[in-house]
C-alpha atoms as one frame of an Amber mdcrd trajectory, in Angstrom:
protein
 -10.039  97.725 102.013  -6.931  96.348 100.328  -7.340  94.377  97.130  -5.512
  91.249  98.414  -7.885  91.060 101.411 -10.927  91.230  99.133  -9.522  88.324
  97.121  -9.807  86.025 100.154 -13.542  86.615 100.415 -14.703  84.366  97.569
 -13.547  81.137  99.299 -15.257  81.831 102.646 -18.263  83.331 100.883 -18.689
  80.212  98.704 -18.403  77.830 101.686 -20.831  79.875 103.807 -23.374  79.981
 100.984 -23.039  76.238 100.346 -23.455  75.460 104.047 -26.516  77.682 104.357
 -28.132  76.127 101.295 -27.409  72.612 102.494 -28.862  73.304 105.946 -31.966
  74.884 104.422 -32.405  71.827 102.193 -31.924  69.480 105.141 -34.695  71.183
 107.127 -37.152  70.463 104.317 -35.810  66.921 103.960 -36.083  66.037 107.628
 -39.530  67.627 108.118 -40.847  65.113 105.573 -39.381  62.130 107.397 -41.445
  59.941 109.719 -38.949  60.521 112.588 -39.085  64.334 112.321 -40.287  64.630
 115.924 -37.101  62.939 117.160 -35.041  65.445 115.200 -36.502  68.660 116.616
 -33.188  69.853 118.059 -31.368  68.995 114.825 -33.949  70.826 112.727 -33.797
  73.908 114.941 -30.018  74.037 114.682 -30.201  73.516 110.904 -32.524  76.524
 110.668 -30.250  78.653 112.859 -27.228  77.606 110.804 -28.973  78.409 107.505
 -30.011  81.823 108.784 -26.609  82.849 110.162 -24.876  81.619 106.987 -27.226
  83.745 104.876 -26.610  86.756 107.081 -22.845  86.290 107.059 -22.773  85.902
 103.295 -24.514  89.264 102.973 -22.075  90.889 105.421 -19.076  89.484 103.570
 -20.426  90.473 100.163 -20.989  94.058 101.255 -17.729  94.165 103.264 -19.573
  95.063 106.429 -17.496  96.126 109.397 -19.462  93.478 111.334 -18.453  90.580
 109.055 -15.747  89.238 111.375 -18.005  89.421 114.408 -20.741  87.618 112.472
 -18.203  85.040 111.331 -17.409  84.212 114.951 -21.094  83.689 115.681 -21.473
  81.661 112.454 -18.558  79.452 113.481 -20.167  78.763 116.840 -23.584  77.909
 115.364 -22.161  75.859 112.506 -20.089  73.840 114.954 -23.145  73.180 117.144
 -25.137  72.167 114.076 -22.354  69.956 112.778 -21.984  68.214 116.133 -25.728
  67.576 116.342 -25.916  66.227 112.821 -22.988  63.922 113.580 -25.173  62.172
 116.168 -27.386  60.767 113.416 -26.151  57.825 111.315 -27.987  58.654 108.076
 -25.860  59.726 105.114 -27.548  63.129 104.831 -26.837  64.056 108.444 -23.209
  62.899 108.150 -22.711  64.914 104.954 -24.286  67.994 106.553 -22.139  67.539
 109.652 -18.972  67.622 107.558 -20.132  70.723 105.686 -21.049  72.572 108.877
 -17.783  71.733 110.579 -15.831  72.819 107.499 -17.803  76.074 107.444 -17.080
  76.652 111.124 -13.372  76.309 110.501 -13.459  78.671 107.502 -15.391  81.230
 109.520 -12.835  81.089 112.351 -10.034  81.596 109.866 -11.845  84.529 108.281
 -12.581  86.130 111.657  -8.987  85.872 112.877
């Protein structure tokens, strides 16, 4: 792998890790809320997003040959999660939506 290509990894890696951590945190946050039952789909997507972000960050860090394919899947899941979070008016959901959509865009750029 060329050195200049490896230098692009820290940006996408950082964003993917931040997105995964935020989604993991949001799951815990929303499970403690009284309206958790009305957020089942959101919570499921948050868990999926956190998991794929964690997986992708490992693939990127080890320069796996599957990193770009995983990035495409990550983009798809992050976008779905971001769109679901955008449906909720609370500040936490809106913040998470922005992070997920940003991560989706970074993953698409990385996979291209």
